[in-house]
């Protein structure tokens, strides 16, 4: 059985595609994900999750998404 995760959050910065020496496209993004429950102080905490996107997904994300956009990532 495989493990899957789906993360939904907002982009912290504009995505930028880099091309490696091998010709592969890569894009590093950070998602701000607000927790669905409050901490003891009565506030919602936010987690910042780094993700690496490859090939066509990296290029499409950089073309169509910008800082603050709500995106979902499945991996």
Tab-separated table of C-alpha atoms in Angstrom:
chain	number	residue	atom	x	y	z
A	1	UNK	CA	0.000	0.000	0.000
A	2	UNK	CA	1.212	3.490	-0.815
A	3	UNK	CA	1.112	6.534	1.425
A	4	UNK	CA	-0.372	9.727	0.001
A	5	UNK	CA	-0.527	13.258	1.326
A	6	UNK	CA	-2.563	16.210	0.078
A	7	UNK	CA	-1.493	19.663	1.228
A	8	UNK	CA	-3.603	22.762	0.617
A	9	UNK	CA	-2.117	26.158	1.390
A	10	UNK	CA	-1.034	29.522	0.052
A	11	UNK	CA	2.213	30.171	-1.817
A	12	UNK	CA	4.662	32.186	0.276
A	13	UNK	CA	6.638	33.492	-2.755
A	14	UNK	CA	6.282	33.602	-6.527
A	15	UNK	CA	7.377	30.243	-8.003
A	16	UNK	CA	10.578	30.357	-10.048
A	17	UNK	CA	11.644	27.546	-12.404
A	18	UNK	CA	15.287	26.539	-12.606
A	19	UNK	CA	16.724	24.261	-15.271
A	20	UNK	CA	19.312	21.738	-14.114
A	21	UNK	CA	22.381	20.715	-16.148
A	22	UNK	CA	20.525	17.533	-17.086
A	23	UNK	CA	17.741	19.605	-18.672
A	24	UNK	CA	15.099	18.909	-16.012
A	25	UNK	CA	12.943	21.776	-14.762
A	26	UNK	CA	12.590	22.178	-11.000
A	27	UNK	CA	10.682	24.632	-8.820
A	28	UNK	CA	10.944	24.953	-5.024
A	29	UNK	CA	7.857	26.389	-3.319
A	30	UNK	CA	6.799	26.953	0.278
A	31	UNK	CA	3.158	26.601	1.298
A	32	UNK	CA	1.653	28.352	4.318
A	33	UNK	CA	-0.884	25.932	5.780
A	34	UNK	CA	-3.170	27.118	8.569
A	35	UNK	CA	-4.021	24.447	11.123
A	36	UNK	CA	-7.695	23.560	11.506
A	37	UNK	CA	-7.651	23.893	15.311
A	38	UNK	CA	-6.701	26.612	17.778
A	39	UNK	CA	-3.669	26.564	20.078
A	40	UNK	CA	-4.047	27.086	23.872
A	41	UNK	CA	-3.971	30.874	23.288
A	42	UNK	CA	-7.054	30.643	21.057
A	43	UNK	CA	-5.189	31.385	17.792
A	44	UNK	CA	-4.681	29.340	14.631
A	45	UNK	CA	-1.044	28.373	14.005
A	46	UNK	CA	0.457	28.247	10.508
A	47	UNK	CA	2.908	25.625	9.238
A	48	UNK	CA	5.331	26.396	6.389
A	49	UNK	CA	5.925	23.342	4.213
A	50	UNK	CA	8.624	23.182	1.525
A	51	UNK	CA	7.784	21.293	-1.673
A	52	UNK	CA	9.792	20.460	-4.801
A	53	UNK	CA	7.989	20.381	-8.155
A	54	UNK	CA	9.484	18.748	-11.252
A	55	UNK	CA	9.167	18.941	-15.053
A	56	UNK	CA	5.800	20.079	-16.454
A	57	UNK	CA	4.254	20.628	-13.031
A	58	UNK	CA	7.049	23.054	-12.154
A	59	UNK	CA	6.635	24.967	-15.415
A	60	UNK	CA	2.830	25.155	-15.155
A	61	UNK	CA	2.953	26.313	-11.551
A	62	UNK	CA	5.418	29.091	-12.354
A	63	UNK	CA	3.321	30.205	-15.319
A	64	UNK	CA	-0.128	30.234	-13.707
A	65	UNK	CA	0.454	30.761	-9.957
A	66	UNK	CA	1.772	33.669	-7.915
A	67	UNK	CA	2.415	34.591	-4.293
A	68	UNK	CA	-0.712	34.216	-2.152
A	69	UNK	CA	-2.536	31.819	-4.496
A	70	UNK	CA	-4.276	28.851	-2.870
A	71	UNK	CA	-2.854	25.607	-4.281
A	72	UNK	CA	-3.146	21.915	-3.532
A	73	UNK	CA	-0.232	19.495	-3.806
A	74	UNK	CA	-0.565	15.719	-3.813
A	75	UNK	CA	2.437	13.505	-3.282
